Protein backbone atom coordinates (compact mmCIF):
# COMPACT_ATOMS: atom_id res chain seq x y z
CA MET A 1 21.16 3.73 -6.97
CA ILE A 2 18.78 1.26 -5.27
CA VAL A 3 21.72 -0.70 -3.86
CA ALA A 4 23.19 2.50 -2.44
CA VAL A 5 19.90 3.37 -0.74
CA VAL A 6 19.62 -0.09 0.76
CA MET A 7 23.18 0.04 2.05
CA ALA A 8 22.59 3.47 3.56
CA ALA A 9 19.45 2.22 5.26
CA ALA A 10 21.35 -0.76 6.65
CA ALA A 11 23.78 1.66 8.31
CA LEU A 12 20.94 3.17 10.34
CA PRO A 13 19.79 1.67 13.65
CA GLY A 14 17.84 -1.56 13.15
CA PRO A 15 14.09 -1.38 12.53
CA ALA A 16 11.74 -1.42 15.49
CA ALA A 17 10.05 -4.68 16.40
CA ALA A 18 7.06 -5.59 14.28
CA ALA A 19 3.72 -4.44 15.61
CA SER A 20 2.20 -6.77 18.16
CA GLY A 21 0.59 -9.72 16.43
CA VAL A 22 2.31 -9.21 13.06
CA GLY A 23 4.07 -12.19 11.52
CA VAL A 24 5.03 -13.30 8.01
CA ASN A 25 4.33 -16.24 5.73
CA TRP A 26 7.53 -17.95 4.66
CA GLY A 27 7.06 -19.97 1.49
CA THR A 28 9.85 -21.87 -0.21
CA MET A 29 8.60 -22.52 -3.76
CA MET A 30 11.60 -20.98 -5.47
CA SER A 31 14.24 -22.48 -7.74
CA HIS A 32 17.13 -20.95 -5.81
CA PRO A 33 16.41 -20.70 -2.07
CA MET A 34 18.64 -18.74 0.26
CA HIS A 35 20.00 -20.52 3.31
CA PRO A 36 17.25 -20.69 5.96
CA ALA A 37 19.66 -19.65 8.72
CA ALA A 38 20.40 -16.41 6.84
CA VAL A 39 16.67 -15.78 6.39
CA VAL A 40 16.05 -16.34 10.12
CA ARG A 41 18.79 -13.84 10.98
CA MET A 42 17.10 -11.34 8.69
CA LEU A 43 13.74 -11.94 10.37
CA SER A 44 15.23 -11.36 13.80
CA ALA A 45 17.08 -8.25 12.63
CA ASN A 46 13.76 -6.81 11.44
CA GLY A 47 11.94 -7.57 14.67
CA VAL A 48 9.71 -10.34 13.27
CA ASP A 49 8.84 -12.84 15.99
CA ARG A 50 6.44 -15.24 14.26
CA VAL A 51 6.31 -17.12 10.97
CA LYS A 52 3.78 -19.30 9.22
CA LEU A 53 5.16 -22.10 7.06
CA PHE A 54 3.48 -24.26 4.42
CA ASP A 55 5.14 -27.52 5.42
CA ALA A 56 7.50 -28.79 8.11
CA ASP A 57 10.65 -29.13 6.02
CA PRO A 58 13.51 -29.90 8.44
CA TRP A 59 15.97 -27.68 6.54
CA THR A 60 13.77 -24.65 7.15
CA VAL A 61 12.31 -25.49 10.55
CA SER A 62 15.64 -26.38 12.14
CA ALA A 63 16.94 -22.89 11.36
CA LEU A 64 14.32 -21.47 13.76
CA ALA A 65 15.78 -23.32 16.74
CA GLY A 66 16.79 -20.91 19.51
CA SER A 67 15.66 -17.87 17.54
CA GLY A 68 12.65 -17.08 19.73
CA ILE A 69 10.49 -16.91 16.60
CA GLN A 70 7.10 -18.57 16.99
CA ALA A 71 6.26 -21.05 14.24
CA MET A 72 3.14 -22.40 12.58
CA LEU A 73 4.04 -25.64 10.83
CA ALA A 74 1.81 -27.24 8.21
CA VAL A 75 0.55 -30.52 6.84
CA PRO A 76 0.27 -29.99 3.05
CA ASN A 77 -3.02 -30.77 1.33
CA ASP A 78 -1.63 -33.85 -0.39
CA HIS A 79 -0.97 -35.42 3.03
CA LEU A 80 -4.45 -34.86 4.41
CA ALA A 81 -5.88 -38.15 3.18
CA ALA A 82 -3.26 -40.20 5.00
CA VAL A 83 -3.65 -38.26 8.26
CA ALA A 84 -7.45 -38.50 8.04
CA ARG A 85 -7.43 -42.23 7.32
CA ASP A 86 -4.98 -43.37 10.00
CA PRO A 87 -4.50 -41.74 13.45
CA ARG A 88 -1.05 -43.32 13.56
CA ARG A 89 0.03 -41.06 10.69
CA ALA A 90 -0.95 -38.05 12.80
CA ARG A 91 0.97 -39.39 15.79
CA ASP A 92 4.04 -40.03 13.64
CA TRP A 93 3.79 -36.54 12.13
CA VAL A 94 3.59 -34.94 15.60
CA ARG A 95 6.56 -36.97 16.82
CA ASP A 96 8.72 -36.16 13.80
CA ASN A 97 7.77 -32.53 13.30
CA VAL A 98 6.41 -31.11 16.55
CA THR A 99 7.91 -32.94 19.53
CA ARG A 100 11.32 -33.29 17.92
CA ASN A 101 11.45 -29.61 16.97
CA LEU A 102 10.20 -28.45 20.36
CA ASP A 103 12.98 -30.48 21.97
CA ALA A 104 15.45 -28.83 19.60
CA GLY A 105 14.38 -25.33 20.64
CA VAL A 106 11.84 -24.43 17.95
CA ASP A 107 8.89 -22.51 19.38
CA VAL A 108 6.05 -24.37 17.64
CA ARG A 109 2.62 -22.83 18.39
CA TYR A 110 0.27 -24.16 15.70
CA VAL A 111 -0.05 -26.95 13.16
CA ALA A 112 -1.94 -25.95 10.02
CA VAL A 113 -3.93 -28.92 8.73
CA GLY A 114 -3.98 -28.22 5.01
CA ASN A 115 -4.08 -24.86 3.29
CA GLU A 116 -7.34 -23.42 1.94
CA PRO A 117 -8.69 -26.97 1.37
CA PHE A 118 -12.23 -25.79 0.56
CA LEU A 119 -11.36 -23.57 -2.38
CA LYS A 120 -13.96 -24.03 -5.09
CA SER A 121 -11.18 -24.63 -7.60
CA TYR A 122 -10.37 -27.92 -5.80
CA ASN A 123 -13.79 -29.27 -6.78
CA GLY A 124 -14.42 -30.78 -3.36
CA SER A 125 -11.24 -32.88 -3.30
CA PHE A 126 -10.63 -32.23 0.40
CA ILE A 127 -14.19 -31.80 1.65
CA ASN A 128 -14.46 -35.23 3.27
CA ILE A 129 -10.95 -35.53 4.67
CA THR A 130 -10.06 -32.17 6.21
CA PHE A 131 -12.17 -32.47 9.36
CA PRO A 132 -11.08 -36.06 10.13
CA ALA A 133 -7.46 -34.99 9.60
CA LEU A 134 -7.97 -32.03 11.93
CA LYS A 135 -9.44 -34.23 14.66
CA ASN A 136 -6.68 -36.82 14.36
CA MET A 137 -4.00 -34.13 14.46
CA GLN A 138 -5.40 -32.40 17.55
CA ARG A 139 -5.78 -35.75 19.30
CA ALA A 140 -2.15 -36.61 18.48
CA LEU A 141 -0.98 -33.25 19.82
CA ASP A 142 -2.94 -33.76 23.03
CA GLU A 143 -1.55 -37.27 23.46
CA ALA A 144 1.97 -35.90 23.01
CA GLY A 145 1.33 -33.48 25.88
CA VAL A 146 2.32 -30.37 23.92
CA MET A 147 0.62 -26.99 24.07
CA VAL A 148 0.19 -26.78 20.31
CA LYS A 149 -3.12 -26.25 18.52
CA ALA A 150 -4.25 -27.69 15.21
CA VAL A 151 -5.93 -25.19 12.87
CA VAL A 152 -7.19 -25.07 9.28
CA PRO A 153 -6.18 -21.97 7.28
CA LEU A 154 -9.16 -21.16 5.09
CA ASN A 155 -9.73 -18.77 2.24
CA ALA A 156 -12.33 -16.07 2.78
CA ASP A 157 -14.48 -17.74 0.14
CA VAL A 158 -15.80 -20.17 2.78
CA TYR A 159 -18.26 -17.43 3.80
CA ASN A 160 -20.16 -14.75 1.90
CA SER A 161 -23.05 -12.35 1.86
CA PRO A 162 -25.93 -12.59 -0.67
CA GLU A 163 -25.56 -10.45 -3.77
CA LYS A 164 -28.82 -8.71 -2.91
CA THR A 165 -27.58 -7.86 0.60
CA PRO A 166 -23.81 -7.34 0.35
CA VAL A 167 -23.19 -6.30 3.96
CA PRO A 168 -21.34 -8.12 6.77
CA SER A 169 -24.45 -8.83 8.87
CA ALA A 170 -25.92 -10.88 6.02
CA GLY A 171 -22.88 -13.11 5.95
CA SER A 172 -22.81 -16.83 6.68
CA PHE A 173 -20.77 -19.85 5.72
CA ARG A 174 -21.09 -21.08 2.15
CA LYS A 175 -24.23 -23.14 1.67
CA ASP A 176 -22.43 -26.16 0.19
CA ILE A 177 -20.16 -26.49 3.26
CA ASN A 178 -22.24 -24.81 5.98
CA THR A 179 -22.87 -27.97 8.03
CA LEU A 180 -19.21 -28.96 7.78
CA MET A 181 -18.00 -25.48 8.73
CA VAL A 182 -20.28 -25.36 11.77
CA SER A 183 -18.79 -28.66 12.94
CA ILE A 184 -15.23 -27.49 12.34
CA VAL A 185 -15.52 -24.13 14.08
CA ASN A 186 -17.21 -25.67 17.10
CA PHE A 187 -14.47 -28.30 17.31
CA LEU A 188 -11.78 -25.61 17.08
CA HIS A 189 -13.53 -23.51 19.71
CA ARG A 190 -13.80 -26.44 22.14
CA ASN A 191 -10.07 -26.96 21.78
CA ASP A 192 -9.30 -23.26 22.29
CA ALA A 193 -7.94 -23.03 18.74
CA PRO A 194 -8.46 -19.97 16.51
CA PHE A 195 -10.14 -19.62 13.13
CA VAL A 196 -7.40 -18.87 10.59
CA VAL A 197 -8.61 -16.92 7.55
CA ASN A 198 -6.78 -15.58 4.49
CA ILE A 199 -8.10 -12.19 3.38
CA TYR A 200 -6.89 -10.51 0.20
CA PRO A 201 -8.24 -7.04 -0.64
CA TYR A 202 -6.09 -7.20 -3.78
CA LEU A 203 -8.04 -10.20 -5.05
CA SER A 204 -11.32 -8.35 -4.57
CA LEU A 205 -9.94 -5.75 -6.95
CA TYR A 206 -8.40 -8.25 -9.36
CA GLN A 207 -11.53 -10.37 -9.69
CA ASN A 208 -14.01 -7.54 -10.10
CA ALA A 209 -13.43 -4.84 -12.70
CA ASN A 210 -16.02 -2.62 -11.00
CA PHE A 211 -14.55 -2.89 -7.51
CA PRO A 212 -13.63 0.57 -6.14
CA LEU A 213 -9.83 0.81 -5.92
CA ASN A 214 -9.72 3.00 -2.81
CA PHE A 215 -11.91 0.56 -0.87
CA SER A 216 -8.89 -1.80 -0.98
CA PHE A 217 -6.84 0.55 1.20
CA PHE A 218 -7.14 2.02 4.68
CA ASP A 219 -7.19 5.78 4.15
CA GLY A 220 -10.96 6.19 3.89
CA GLY A 221 -10.85 7.39 0.30
CA SER A 222 -13.85 5.39 -0.87
CA LYS A 223 -17.60 5.55 -0.34
CA PRO A 224 -18.35 3.83 2.98
CA VAL A 225 -20.69 0.90 3.56
CA PHE A 226 -23.25 1.16 6.36
CA ASP A 227 -24.51 -1.89 8.20
CA LYS A 228 -26.59 -1.95 11.40
CA GLY A 229 -25.12 1.30 12.68
CA LEU A 230 -21.53 0.38 11.78
CA VAL A 231 -19.47 2.12 9.11
CA TYR A 232 -17.05 0.29 6.80
CA THR A 233 -14.41 2.29 4.96
CA ASN A 234 -12.35 -0.61 3.57
CA VAL A 235 -12.93 -4.12 2.27
CA PHE A 236 -10.72 -5.79 4.87
CA ASP A 237 -12.91 -4.67 7.77
CA ALA A 238 -16.06 -5.63 5.88
CA ASN A 239 -14.67 -9.05 5.00
CA PHE A 240 -13.40 -9.74 8.52
CA ASP A 241 -16.74 -8.79 10.07
CA THR A 242 -18.58 -10.97 7.57
CA LEU A 243 -16.63 -13.83 9.14
CA VAL A 244 -17.52 -12.60 12.64
CA TRP A 245 -21.21 -12.71 11.69
CA SER A 246 -20.74 -16.18 10.19
CA LEU A 247 -19.19 -17.40 13.43
CA ARG A 248 -22.03 -15.88 15.42
CA LYS A 249 -24.55 -17.77 13.32
CA ALA A 250 -22.50 -20.96 13.80
CA GLY A 251 -22.77 -20.62 17.58
CA VAL A 252 -19.24 -19.39 18.40
CA PRO A 253 -19.55 -15.57 18.58
CA ASP A 254 -16.41 -15.04 20.64
CA MET A 255 -14.08 -17.33 18.69
CA LYS A 256 -10.56 -15.99 18.22
CA ILE A 257 -9.62 -15.13 14.63
CA ILE A 258 -6.15 -15.03 13.12
CA VAL A 259 -5.57 -13.53 9.68
CA GLY A 260 -3.37 -16.21 8.16
CA GLU A 261 -2.48 -14.33 4.98
CA ILE A 262 -2.80 -10.72 3.90
CA GLY A 263 -0.69 -8.76 1.45
CA TRP A 264 -0.32 -7.09 -1.93
CA PRO A 265 1.78 -8.32 -4.90
CA THR A 266 4.28 -6.09 -6.66
CA ASP A 267 4.27 -7.44 -10.24
CA GLY A 268 2.39 -9.71 -12.62
CA ASP A 269 -0.66 -7.47 -13.12
CA LYS A 270 -1.42 -3.81 -13.83
CA ARG A 271 -2.42 -3.16 -10.20
CA ALA A 272 0.22 -5.40 -8.69
CA ASN A 273 2.98 -2.88 -8.19
CA VAL A 274 5.28 -1.39 -5.57
CA LYS A 275 3.27 1.84 -5.27
CA TYR A 276 0.04 0.10 -4.28
CA ALA A 277 1.82 -2.50 -2.15
CA GLN A 278 3.55 0.17 -0.11
CA LYS A 279 0.29 2.07 0.35
CA PHE A 280 -1.53 -1.09 1.43
CA TYR A 281 1.07 -2.20 3.96
CA ASP A 282 1.49 1.29 5.36
CA GLY A 283 -2.22 1.50 6.12
CA PHE A 284 -2.57 -2.03 7.41
CA LEU A 285 0.46 -1.89 9.72
CA LYS A 286 -0.68 1.42 11.21
CA LYS A 287 -4.04 -0.20 11.84
CA MET A 288 -2.36 -3.15 13.56
CA ALA A 289 -0.20 -0.87 15.71
CA LYS A 290 -3.24 1.07 16.95
CA ASN A 291 -5.09 -2.13 17.94
CA VAL A 292 -8.33 -0.71 16.56
CA GLY A 293 -9.55 -4.01 15.14
CA THR A 294 -12.74 -3.85 13.09
CA PRO A 295 -16.11 -2.18 13.70
CA LEU A 296 -17.64 -5.43 14.96
CA ARG A 297 -14.52 -6.84 16.65
CA PRO A 298 -12.47 -3.92 18.02
CA GLY A 299 -9.12 -4.48 19.71
CA ARG A 300 -5.94 -6.40 19.03
CA MET A 301 -5.71 -8.88 16.18
CA ASP A 302 -3.07 -11.27 14.85
CA ALA A 303 -2.05 -11.37 11.19
CA TYR A 304 0.64 -12.93 9.02
CA LEU A 305 1.78 -10.83 6.07
CA PHE A 306 1.92 -12.64 2.73
CA ALA A 307 4.63 -13.16 1.86
CA LEU A 308 8.25 -12.97 2.86
CA ILE A 309 10.12 -13.70 -0.40
CA ASP A 310 9.10 -13.94 -4.06
CA GLU A 311 8.57 -17.54 -5.19
CA ASN A 312 9.27 -18.17 -8.86
CA GLN A 313 7.84 -21.70 -8.83
CA LYS A 314 4.36 -20.96 -7.57
CA SER A 315 1.46 -21.89 -9.81
CA VAL A 316 0.27 -18.98 -11.91
CA LEU A 317 -3.16 -20.39 -12.63
CA PRO A 318 -4.79 -17.86 -10.23
CA GLY A 319 -2.79 -15.07 -11.93
CA ARG A 320 0.74 -14.09 -12.90
CA PHE A 321 1.00 -12.01 -9.71
CA GLU A 322 1.28 -15.22 -7.65
CA ARG A 323 5.06 -15.18 -7.98
CA HIS A 324 5.42 -11.61 -6.71
CA TRP A 325 3.87 -11.45 -3.22
CA GLY A 326 7.21 -11.10 -1.42
CA LEU A 327 8.25 -8.21 0.75
CA PHE A 328 11.72 -9.22 -0.44
CA THR A 329 13.03 -10.07 -3.89
CA TYR A 330 14.34 -13.50 -4.83
CA ASP A 331 17.78 -12.52 -3.47
CA GLY A 332 16.59 -11.18 -0.12
CA LYS A 333 16.50 -7.46 -0.88
CA PRO A 334 13.61 -5.32 0.43
CA LYS A 335 11.37 -4.01 -2.34
CA PHE A 336 10.24 -0.74 -0.77
CA PRO A 337 10.46 1.22 2.49
CA MET A 338 8.08 0.12 5.23
CA ASP A 339 7.73 0.11 8.99
CA LEU A 340 6.64 -3.22 10.45
CA SER A 341 6.06 -1.54 13.79
CA GLY A 342 3.27 0.53 12.24
CA ASN A 343 4.67 3.82 13.48
CA GLY A 344 5.03 5.28 10.00
CA GLN A 345 8.82 5.53 10.10
CA ASP A 346 9.24 3.97 6.68
CA ARG A 347 12.70 2.86 5.62
CA TYR A 348 14.13 -0.17 3.90
CA LEU A 349 14.08 -3.34 5.97
CA LEU A 350 17.37 -5.13 6.52
CA GLY A 351 18.04 -7.64 3.76
CA VAL A 352 19.41 -11.16 3.85
CA GLU A 353 23.17 -11.09 4.32
CA GLY A 354 25.76 -13.29 2.68
CA VAL A 355 23.84 -13.98 -0.53
CA GLN A 356 26.16 -15.10 -3.32
CA TYR A 357 25.45 -14.53 -7.00
CA LEU A 358 26.31 -16.34 -10.18
CA PRO A 359 28.72 -14.46 -12.52
CA SER A 360 27.57 -11.11 -13.93
CA GLN A 361 26.50 -12.33 -17.34
CA TRP A 362 23.26 -12.44 -19.28
CA CYS A 363 21.77 -14.43 -22.13
CA VAL A 364 20.20 -12.27 -24.86
CA PHE A 365 18.72 -12.59 -28.31
CA ASP A 366 21.30 -12.38 -31.09
CA LYS A 367 19.69 -9.81 -33.38
CA ASP A 368 22.05 -10.62 -36.24
CA LEU A 369 20.38 -13.97 -36.81
CA LYS A 370 17.13 -12.71 -38.28
CA ASP A 371 17.12 -15.49 -40.81
CA ARG A 372 16.17 -17.84 -37.98
CA TYR A 373 13.12 -15.89 -36.80
CA ARG A 374 10.89 -18.81 -37.74
CA GLU A 375 12.41 -20.74 -34.81
CA LEU A 376 11.60 -18.02 -32.28
CA PRO A 377 8.11 -19.10 -31.17
CA ALA A 378 9.27 -22.56 -30.11
CA SER A 379 12.35 -21.13 -28.38
CA VAL A 380 10.44 -18.51 -26.41
CA ASN A 381 7.77 -21.06 -25.58
CA TYR A 382 10.42 -23.40 -24.18
CA ALA A 383 12.12 -20.66 -22.16
CA CYS A 384 8.88 -19.49 -20.54
CA SER A 385 7.77 -23.08 -19.89
CA ASN A 386 10.76 -23.58 -17.62
CA ALA A 387 11.38 -20.11 -16.19
CA ASP A 388 9.40 -17.16 -14.88
CA CYS A 389 8.26 -14.75 -17.60
CA THR A 390 5.39 -13.21 -15.61
CA ALA A 391 6.95 -9.74 -15.56
CA LEU A 392 6.29 -9.46 -19.30
CA GLY A 393 2.50 -9.33 -18.96
CA TYR A 394 0.28 -6.34 -19.63
CA GLY A 395 0.89 -3.58 -17.07
CA CYS A 396 3.81 -5.43 -15.50
CA SER A 397 7.33 -4.21 -14.79
CA CYS A 398 8.76 -5.40 -18.13
CA ASN A 399 5.71 -4.65 -20.27
CA GLY A 400 7.50 -1.83 -22.09
CA LEU A 401 10.24 -3.88 -23.71
CA SER A 402 10.66 -4.00 -27.46
CA HIS A 403 10.01 -7.14 -29.49
CA ASP A 404 13.69 -8.10 -29.24
CA GLY A 405 13.81 -7.10 -25.58
CA ASN A 406 10.97 -9.47 -24.76
CA ILE A 407 12.82 -12.33 -26.39
CA SER A 408 16.04 -11.50 -24.54
CA TYR A 409 14.19 -11.36 -21.23
CA ALA A 410 12.71 -14.82 -21.78
CA PHE A 411 16.08 -16.25 -22.82
CA ASN A 412 17.84 -14.73 -19.82
CA MET A 413 15.30 -15.96 -17.29
CA TYR A 414 15.80 -19.50 -18.55
CA PHE A 415 19.59 -19.09 -18.58
CA GLN A 416 19.63 -17.86 -14.98
CA THR A 417 17.18 -20.52 -13.79
CA MET A 418 19.50 -23.16 -15.25
CA ASP A 419 22.45 -21.79 -13.26
CA GLN A 420 23.92 -20.06 -16.33
CA ASP A 421 24.76 -23.36 -17.99
CA VAL A 422 26.23 -22.36 -21.36
CA ARG A 423 23.94 -24.90 -23.02
CA ALA A 424 20.96 -22.95 -21.64
CA CYS A 425 21.89 -19.98 -23.84
CA SER A 426 21.73 -21.63 -27.22
CA PHE A 427 18.14 -21.77 -28.44
CA GLY A 428 19.29 -23.16 -31.76
CA GLY A 429 21.89 -20.45 -32.14
CA LEU A 430 19.44 -17.58 -31.52
CA ALA A 431 21.06 -16.43 -28.27
CA LYS A 432 24.42 -15.26 -26.98
CA ILE A 433 26.02 -14.56 -23.59
CA VAL A 434 27.02 -10.97 -22.80
CA THR A 435 28.72 -9.32 -19.83
CA ALA A 436 27.05 -5.91 -20.20
CA ASN A 437 23.98 -5.60 -17.98
CA ALA A 438 21.01 -6.36 -20.20
CA SER A 439 18.44 -4.59 -17.99
CA GLN A 440 16.36 -1.98 -19.79
CA GLY A 441 14.69 0.99 -18.14
CA GLY A 442 12.62 -0.24 -15.21
CA CYS A 443 12.87 -3.86 -16.32
CA VAL A 444 15.53 -5.76 -14.40
CA PHE A 445 17.22 -8.70 -16.09
CA PRO A 446 18.27 -10.54 -12.94
CA VAL A 447 21.42 -12.47 -12.23
CA GLN A 448 20.48 -15.55 -10.25
CA ILE A 449 21.88 -16.34 -6.82
CA LEU A 450 23.94 -19.36 -5.92
CA SER A 451 21.34 -21.68 -4.46
CA ALA A 452 21.89 -22.70 -0.86
CA SER A 453 19.78 -25.80 -1.34
CA GLU A 454 21.45 -29.17 -1.45
CA ARG A 455 18.33 -30.73 -2.87
CA VAL A 456 17.25 -30.99 -6.48
CA VAL A 457 13.84 -29.37 -6.85
CA PRO A 458 12.01 -30.12 -10.10
CA LEU A 459 10.85 -27.03 -11.95
CA ARG A 460 7.14 -26.37 -12.14
CA VAL A 461 5.93 -25.54 -15.61
CA LEU A 462 3.23 -23.14 -16.54
CA ALA A 463 -0.08 -24.35 -17.80
CA ALA A 464 0.07 -24.87 -21.57
CA SER A 465 -2.51 -22.18 -22.21
CA LEU A 466 -0.53 -19.62 -20.22
CA VAL A 467 2.71 -20.55 -21.93
CA LEU A 468 1.19 -20.05 -25.34
CA SER A 469 -0.37 -16.74 -24.37
CA VAL A 470 2.95 -15.47 -23.02
CA ALA A 471 4.82 -16.61 -26.12
CA VAL A 472 2.32 -14.92 -28.41
CA PHE A 473 2.49 -11.75 -26.33
CA ILE A 474 6.28 -11.67 -26.43
CA LEU A 475 6.38 -12.04 -30.17
CA MET A 476 3.81 -9.35 -30.93
């Protein structure tokens, strides 16, 4: 049924161009990537004219050549130390990733120096190297004679308001990094570079059990917040204007702001679902199309939606939802109707064409081998250590499976991740391969795609504590 709807939607005229200033984040932390050229064609077909990347991988970046899509490339956090320590590293990086790609027809606009380097969870690992890396990178770009700006995408946790005065006007940069942030924003401002901030209303809800659900959306269904004559009806506006106040106090009141990441996941948590995601995007895109801005900073704004495609190798330490931010599923299919132009004409976006699948077969638990149940915990633990079992969590899309269904789901995810290798459906004789679709109700047992990647990407494993909790949950 869903396939039929998607095909019918594809027969309609192509979607309108994305609202002015709307781009997407394109991450590549998946076991089976689609060919970048096919993804770029999909972006163009859907009217998306800007992307933000998390590295400068040639396989991905080269696909943007001649597309007219603006690109933000990135220096990953684990490269910051080298760029900070030696200006020559910055010059080499610019030569290899900026100048060369510009010459090849890639429209490079920004270089992101790190990604959320001041997160508290990093325990200060990048505090002393981010600013030197930023300065070296901007100097290298200037020396290369390119009109490209270096920026630092930062999480919204770099600023806050006191608990006793939780309004935007009380906001300022975090005390532990205030001096550093003042230096960074003034440097960016002098170089005509924007402040890039990642704002997640979903995380406000996820991290605070008492957070009002409707304040996450844009339909005014929650009690408003009043601050110095301004009215806030949603957390995004309040968060954004807290940053505006922080910039004012840092001496750069008119600094341009780009929202580097904003989105809503569709699985992995009880409030990470398609219904809420569609509601969130519908409201946000209408807001972008109207160019209303925020109470303190009205007018046009730029924002990159997070994210383009689900990534089954992302770390789940922040939450199981981390692997489900995509507007598109792992195989390039749109998850729900939406209108990137913000005009409210919701319909399914055009998917990625030419995706090839592995054979239609599934690995499931052999229920006739109950005498081997004692081996199940280790088998399920192994499967979920090397594949994505996040949909099995409480309130998630596969939460309603039976005991045996949970085991089959885990086995199949491992089997598909391992390219349906027959040896990946053994589990000590507990599993078998079937050709009847093993999906149950609203829980999809996927068939993996034929990876377009020519590289071998090592699988990320879940943290041991998460693996154990998932295994115990499955076997309950």
